CSV table of N, CA and C in Angstrom, one decimal:
chain,number,residue,atom,x,y,z
A,1,MET,N,112.4,101.2,130.4
A,1,MET,CA,113.5,102.0,130.7
A,1,MET,C,113.7,103.1,129.7
A,2,ILE,N,114.0,104.3,130.2
A,2,ILE,CA,114.3,105.4,129.2
A,2,ILE,C,115.8,105.7,129.3
A,3,ASN,N,116.2,106.2,128.2
A,3,ASN,CA,117.6,106.6,128.0
A,3,ASN,C,117.6,108.1,127.6
A,4,PRO,N,117.8,109.1,128.5
A,4,PRO,CA,117.8,110.5,128.1
A,4,PRO,C,118.7,110.9,127.0
A,5,TRP,N,119.7,110.0,126.7
A,5,TRP,CA,120.7,110.3,125.6
A,5,TRP,C,120.1,110.0,124.3
A,6,THR,N,119.2,109.0,124.2
A,6,THR,CA,118.7,108.6,122.9
A,6,THR,C,117.2,108.6,122.7
A,7,ASP,N,116.4,108.8,123.7
A,7,ASP,CA,115.0,108.8,123.6
A,7,ASP,C,114.6,110.0,122.8
A,8,ALA,N,114.0,109.9,121.6
A,8,ALA,CA,113.6,111.0,120.8
A,8,ALA,C,112.6,111.9,121.5
A,9,ALA,N,111.7,111.4,122.2
A,9,ALA,CA,110.7,112.2,122.9
A,9,ALA,C,111.3,113.1,123.9
A,10,LEU,N,112.4,112.7,124.5
A,10,LEU,CA,113.1,113.5,125.5
A,10,LEU,C,114.1,114.5,124.8
A,11,ARG,N,114.9,113.9,123.9
A,11,ARG,CA,115.9,114.7,123.2
A,11,ARG,C,115.3,115.8,122.3
A,12,ASP,N,114.4,115.4,121.4
A,12,ASP,CA,113.9,116.4,120.5
A,12,ASP,C,112.6,117.0,121.0
A,13,GLY,N,111.8,116.3,121.7
A,13,GLY,CA,110.5,116.8,122.2
A,13,GLY,C,110.6,117.8,123.2
A,14,MET,N,111.2,117.5,124.3
A,14,MET,CA,111.1,118.4,125.5
A,14,MET,C,111.7,119.7,125.3
A,15,MET,N,113.0,119.8,125.0
A,15,MET,CA,113.7,121.0,125.0
A,15,MET,C,113.4,121.9,123.8
A,16,SER,N,113.4,121.3,122.6
A,16,SER,CA,113.1,122.1,121.4
A,16,SER,C,111.6,122.5,121.4
A,17,SER,N,110.7,121.7,121.9
A,17,SER,CA,109.3,122.0,121.9
A,17,SER,C,109.0,123.1,122.9
A,18,THR,N,109.6,123.0,124.1
A,18,THR,CA,109.3,124.1,125.1
A,18,THR,C,109.8,125.4,124.6
A,19,GLY,N,111.0,125.4,124.0
A,19,GLY,CA,111.6,126.7,123.5
A,19,GLY,C,110.7,127.3,122.4
A,20,ARG,N,110.3,126.4,121.4
A,20,ARG,CA,109.5,126.9,120.3
A,20,ARG,C,108.1,127.4,120.8
A,21,LEU,N,107.5,126.6,121.7
A,21,LEU,CA,106.2,126.9,122.2
A,21,LEU,C,106.2,128.3,122.9
A,22,TYR,N,107.2,128.5,123.8
A,22,TYR,CA,107.3,129.7,124.5
A,22,TYR,C,107.6,130.9,123.5
A,23,ALA,N,108.5,130.7,122.6
A,23,ALA,CA,108.8,131.8,121.7
A,23,ALA,C,107.5,132.1,120.8
A,24,ASP,N,106.8,131.1,120.4
A,24,ASP,CA,105.6,131.4,119.6
A,24,ASP,C,104.5,132.0,120.4
A,25,SER,N,104.5,131.7,121.7
A,25,SER,CA,103.4,132.3,122.5
A,25,SER,C,103.6,133.8,122.7
A,26,LYS,N,104.8,134.3,122.5
A,26,LYS,CA,105.2,135.7,122.6
A,26,LYS,C,104.9,136.5,121.3
A,27,ARG,N,104.7,135.8,120.2
A,27,ARG,CA,104.4,136.4,118.9
A,27,ARG,C,103.0,137.0,118.9
A,28,PRO,N,102.7,138.0,118.1
A,28,PRO,CA,101.3,138.5,118.0
A,28,PRO,C,100.4,137.3,117.5
A,29,GLU,N,99.2,137.3,118.0
A,29,GLU,CA,98.3,136.2,117.7
A,29,GLU,C,98.1,136.0,116.2
A,30,THR,N,98.2,137.0,115.4
A,30,THR,CA,98.0,136.9,114.0
A,30,THR,C,99.2,136.2,113.3
A,31,GLU,N,100.3,136.1,114.0
A,31,GLU,CA,101.5,135.5,113.5
A,31,GLU,C,101.8,134.1,114.0
A,32,ARG,N,100.8,133.6,114.8
A,32,ARG,CA,101.0,132.2,115.4
A,32,ARG,C,100.3,131.2,114.6
A,33,SER,N,100.8,130.0,114.7
A,33,SER,CA,100.1,128.9,114.0
A,33,SER,C,99.5,128.0,115.1
A,34,ASP,N,98.2,127.8,115.2
A,34,ASP,CA,97.6,127.0,116.2
A,34,ASP,C,98.1,125.5,116.0
A,35,PHE,N,98.2,125.1,114.8
A,35,PHE,CA,98.7,123.8,114.5
A,35,PHE,C,100.1,123.5,115.1
A,36,VAL,N,101.0,124.5,114.8
A,36,VAL,CA,102.4,124.3,115.3
A,36,VAL,C,102.4,124.4,116.8
A,37,MET,N,101.6,125.3,117.4
A,37,MET,CA,101.6,125.4,118.9
A,37,MET,C,101.0,124.1,119.5
A,38,ASP,N,99.9,123.6,118.9
A,38,ASP,CA,99.4,122.3,119.4
A,38,ASP,C,100.3,121.2,119.3
A,39,ARG,N,101.1,121.1,118.2
A,39,ARG,CA,102.1,120.1,118.0
A,39,ARG,C,103.2,120.2,119.1
A,40,GLN,N,103.7,121.4,119.3
A,40,GLN,CA,104.7,121.6,120.3
A,40,GLN,C,104.2,121.2,121.7
A,41,ARG,N,103.0,121.6,122.0
A,41,ARG,CA,102.4,121.3,123.3
A,41,ARG,C,102.3,119.8,123.5
A,42,ALA,N,101.8,119.1,122.5
A,42,ALA,CA,101.7,117.7,122.5
A,42,ALA,C,103.0,117.0,122.7
A,43,ALA,N,104.1,117.5,122.1
A,43,ALA,CA,105.4,117.0,122.3
A,43,ALA,C,105.9,117.1,123.8
A,44,VAL,N,105.6,118.2,124.4
A,44,VAL,CA,106.0,118.4,125.8
A,44,VAL,C,105.2,117.4,126.7
A,45,HIS,N,103.9,117.3,126.4
A,45,HIS,CA,103.1,116.3,127.2
A,45,HIS,C,103.6,114.9,127.0
A,46,ALA,N,104.0,114.5,125.7
A,46,ALA,CA,104.5,113.2,125.4
A,46,ALA,C,105.8,113.0,126.2
A,47,SER,N,106.7,114.0,126.2
A,47,SER,CA,107.9,113.9,127.0
A,47,SER,C,107.7,113.6,128.4
A,48,ILE,N,106.8,114.4,129.0
A,48,ILE,CA,106.5,114.2,130.4
A,48,ILE,C,105.9,112.8,130.7
A,49,ASP,N,105.1,112.4,129.8
A,49,ASP,CA,104.5,111.0,130.0
A,49,ASP,C,105.6,110.0,129.9
A,50,ALA,N,106.6,110.1,129.0
A,50,ALA,CA,107.7,109.2,128.9
A,50,ALA,C,108.6,109.2,130.1
A,51,LEU,N,108.8,110.4,130.7
A,51,LEU,CA,109.6,110.5,131.9
A,51,LEU,C,108.8,109.8,133.1
A,52,GLU,N,107.5,110.0,133.1
A,52,GLU,CA,106.8,109.4,134.2
A,52,GLU,C,106.8,107.9,134.1
A,53,ALA,N,106.7,107.4,132.9
A,53,ALA,CA,106.7,105.9,132.6
A,53,ALA,C,108.1,105.3,133.0
A,54,GLY,N,109.1,106.1,132.8
A,54,GLY,CA,110.5,105.5,133.0
A,54,GLY,C,111.2,106.1,134.2
A,55,ILE,N,110.4,106.6,135.2
A,55,ILE,CA,111.1,107.4,136.3
A,55,ILE,C,112.0,106.5,137.1
A,56,SER,N,111.8,105.2,137.2
A,56,SER,CA,112.7,104.3,137.9
A,56,SER,C,114.0,104.2,137.4
A,57,SER,N,114.2,104.6,136.1
A,57,SER,CA,115.5,104.5,135.5
A,57,SER,C,116.3,105.8,135.6
A,58,LEU,N,115.7,106.8,136.1
A,58,LEU,CA,116.3,108.1,136.3
A,58,LEU,C,117.0,108.2,137.7
A,59,ALA,N,118.3,107.9,137.7
A,59,ALA,CA,119.0,107.8,139.0
A,59,ALA,C,119.3,109.2,139.5
A,60,THR,N,119.3,109.3,140.8
A,60,THR,CA,119.6,110.6,141.5
A,60,THR,C,120.9,110.5,142.2
A,61,ASP,N,121.4,109.3,142.5
A,61,ASP,CA,122.6,109.1,143.3
A,61,ASP,C,123.9,109.5,142.5
A,62,ARG,N,123.9,109.1,141.2
A,62,ARG,CA,125.0,109.5,140.3
A,62,ARG,C,124.5,109.8,138.9
A,63,PRO,N,123.8,111.0,138.8
A,63,PRO,CA,123.2,111.3,137.5
A,63,PRO,C,124.3,111.7,136.5
A,64,ASP,N,124.0,111.3,135.3
A,64,ASP,CA,124.9,111.7,134.2
A,64,ASP,C,124.3,112.9,133.5
A,65,ILE,N,124.9,113.4,132.5
A,65,ILE,CA,124.5,114.6,131.8
A,65,ILE,C,123.1,114.5,131.2
A,66,GLY,N,122.7,113.3,130.8
A,66,GLY,CA,121.4,113.0,130.2
A,66,GLY,C,120.3,113.2,131.3
A,67,THR,N,120.6,112.6,132.5
A,67,THR,CA,119.7,112.8,133.6
A,67,THR,C,119.6,114.2,134.1
A,68,LEU,N,120.7,114.9,134.1
A,68,LEU,CA,120.7,116.3,134.5
A,68,LEU,C,119.9,117.2,133.5
A,69,SER,N,120.0,116.8,132.2
A,69,SER,CA,119.3,117.6,131.2
A,69,SER,C,117.8,117.4,131.3
A,70,VAL,N,117.4,116.2,131.7
A,70,VAL,CA,116.0,115.9,132.0
A,70,VAL,C,115.5,116.8,133.1
A,71,ALA,N,116.2,116.8,134.2
A,71,ALA,CA,115.9,117.7,135.4
A,71,ALA,C,115.8,119.1,135.0
A,72,ALA,N,116.8,119.6,134.2
A,72,ALA,CA,116.7,121.0,133.7
A,72,ALA,C,115.5,121.3,132.8
A,73,ALA,N,115.2,120.3,132.0
A,73,ALA,CA,114.1,120.5,131.1
A,73,ALA,C,112.8,120.6,131.9
A,74,LEU,N,112.6,119.8,132.9
A,74,LEU,CA,111.4,119.9,133.7
A,74,LEU,C,111.4,121.2,134.5
A,75,GLU,N,112.5,121.6,135.0
A,75,GLU,CA,112.5,122.9,135.7
A,75,GLU,C,112.2,124.0,134.7
A,76,TYR,N,112.6,123.9,133.5
A,76,TYR,CA,112.3,125.0,132.5
A,76,TYR,C,110.8,125.0,132.2
A,77,VAL,N,110.2,123.9,132.2
A,77,VAL,CA,108.7,123.8,132.0
A,77,VAL,C,108.1,124.6,133.1
A,78,ASP,N,108.5,124.3,134.3
A,78,ASP,CA,107.9,125.0,135.5
A,78,ASP,C,108.2,126.5,135.5
A,79,PHE,N,109.4,126.8,135.0
A,79,PHE,CA,109.8,128.2,135.0
A,79,PHE,C,108.9,129.0,134.0
A,80,ARG,N,108.7,128.5,132.8
A,80,ARG,CA,108.0,129.1,131.7
A,80,ARG,C,106.5,129.1,131.9
A,81,TRP,N,106.0,128.0,132.5
A,81,TRP,CA,104.5,127.8,132.7
A,81,TRP,C,104.2,127.5,134.2
A,82,PRO,N,104.4,128.6,135.0
A,82,PRO,CA,104.2,128.3,136.5
A,82,PRO,C,102.7,128.1,136.8
A,83,ASP,N,101.8,128.3,135.9
A,83,ASP,CA,100.4,128.0,136.1
A,83,ASP,C,100.1,126.5,136.1
A,84,GLY,N,101.1,125.7,135.8
A,84,GLY,CA,100.9,124.2,135.9
A,84,GLY,C,100.2,123.6,134.7
A,85,CYS,N,100.2,124.3,133.6
A,85,CYS,CA,99.4,123.8,132.4
A,85,CYS,C,100.0,122.4,131.9
A,86,PHE,N,101.2,122.1,132.3
A,86,PHE,CA,101.8,120.8,132.0
A,86,PHE,C,101.8,120.0,133.3
A,87,ALA,N,100.9,119.1,133.5
A,87,ALA,CA,100.8,118.3,134.7
A,87,ALA,C,101.9,117.4,134.8
A,88,VAL,N,102.5,117.4,136.0
A,88,VAL,CA,103.6,116.5,136.4
A,88,VAL,C,103.2,115.7,137.6
A,89,SER,N,103.3,114.4,137.6
A,89,SER,CA,102.9,113.6,138.7
A,89,SER,C,103.7,113.9,140.0
A,90,ASP,N,103.1,113.5,141.1
A,90,ASP,CA,103.8,113.7,142.4
A,90,ASP,C,105.1,112.9,142.4
A,91,ASP,N,105.1,111.7,141.8
A,91,ASP,CA,106.4,110.9,141.8
A,91,ASP,C,107.5,111.7,141.1
A,92,LEU,N,107.1,112.3,139.9
A,92,LEU,CA,108.1,113.0,139.1
A,92,LEU,C,108.5,114.3,139.9
A,93,ARG,N,107.6,114.9,140.5
A,93,ARG,CA,107.9,116.1,141.3
A,93,ARG,C,108.9,115.7,142.5
A,94,HIS,N,108.7,114.6,143.1
A,94,HIS,CA,109.5,114.1,144.2
A,94,HIS,C,110.9,113.9,143.6
A,95,TRP,N,111.0,113.3,142.4
A,95,TRP,CA,112.3,113.1,141.8
A,95,TRP,C,113.0,114.4,141.5
A,96,MET,N,112.2,115.4,141.0
A,96,MET,CA,112.7,116.7,140.7
A,96,MET,C,113.3,117.3,141.9
A,97,ALA,N,112.6,117.2,143.0
A,97,ALA,CA,113.0,117.8,144.3
A,97,ALA,C,114.4,117.2,144.7
A,98,GLY,N,114.5,115.9,144.5
A,98,GLY,CA,115.8,115.3,144.8
A,98,GLY,C,117.0,115.8,144.0
A,99,MET,N,116.7,116.2,142.8
A,99,MET,CA,117.7,116.7,141.9
A,99,MET,C,117.9,118.2,142.1
A,100,ALA,N,117.0,119.0,142.6
A,100,ALA,CA,117.0,120.4,142.6
A,100,ALA,C,118.2,121.1,143.3
A,101,ASN,N,118.7,120.4,144.4
A,101,ASN,CA,119.8,121.1,145.1
A,101,ASN,C,121.2,120.5,144.8
A,102,ARG,N,121.3,119.8,143.7
A,102,ARG,CA,122.6,119.4,143.3
A,102,ARG,C,123.3,120.6,142.8
A,103,PRO,N,124.6,120.7,142.9
A,103,PRO,CA,125.4,121.8,142.5
A,103,PRO,C,125.2,122.2,141.1
A,104,ALA,N,125.1,121.3,140.2
A,104,ALA,CA,124.9,121.6,138.7
A,104,ALA,C,123.6,122.2,138.5
A,105,MET,N,122.6,121.8,139.3
A,105,MET,CA,121.2,122.4,139.1
A,105,MET,C,121.2,123.8,139.7
A,106,LEU,N,121.8,124.0,140.8
A,106,LEU,CA,121.8,125.3,141.4
A,106,LEU,C,122.5,126.3,140.6
A,107,ALA,N,123.6,125.9,140.0
A,107,ALA,CA,124.5,126.8,139.2
A,107,ALA,C,123.8,127.2,137.9
A,108,THR,N,122.9,126.4,137.4
A,108,THR,CA,122.3,126.6,136.1
A,108,THR,C,120.8,126.9,136.1
A,109,ARG,N,120.3,127.2,137.3
A,109,ARG,CA,118.8,127.4,137.4
A,109,ARG,C,118.5,128.7,136.7
A,110,TYR,N,117.3,128.7,136.1
A,110,TYR,CA,116.8,129.9,135.4
A,110,TYR,C,116.3,130.9,136.3
A,111,HIS,N,116.6,132.1,136.1
A,111,HIS,CA,116.1,133.3,136.9
A,111,HIS,C,115.8,134.4,135.9
A,112,LEU,N,114.8,135.1,136.3
A,112,LEU,CA,114.4,136.3,135.5
A,112,LEU,C,115.3,137.5,135.9
A,113,LEU,N,115.7,138.2,135.0
A,113,LEU,CA,116.5,139.4,135.3
A,113,LEU,C,115.6,140.5,135.9
A,114,PRO,N,116.1,141.3,136.8
A,114,PRO,CA,115.3,142.4,137.3
A,114,PRO,C,115.0,143.4,136.2
A,115,VAL,N,113.8,144.0,136.3
A,115,VAL,CA,113.4,145.0,135.3
A,115,VAL,C,113.4,146.3,135.9
């Protein structure tokens, strides 16, 4: 069973690593650290693996803020890396789809601003 409130792989790994990885990917290549980027990428993969292993404990009928933050983190991964470089199982995608139309998810969905 996973607990989105206390599981370090979810709390520290997913959100901080996705933000750092994306920000670093926008830096000039000469200013990037392959070691740091590989470490952040590994943390995202570990978080997704932890979620897939504990998917049965992620309720959709009455999600709390921890569960909603997991759904938002997964949507952020898809938003920033639409090429699918972070593989998510069909079961986890099905769970994400069940969460996607909740009012809190719709109100906070990431969108690109028009240019």
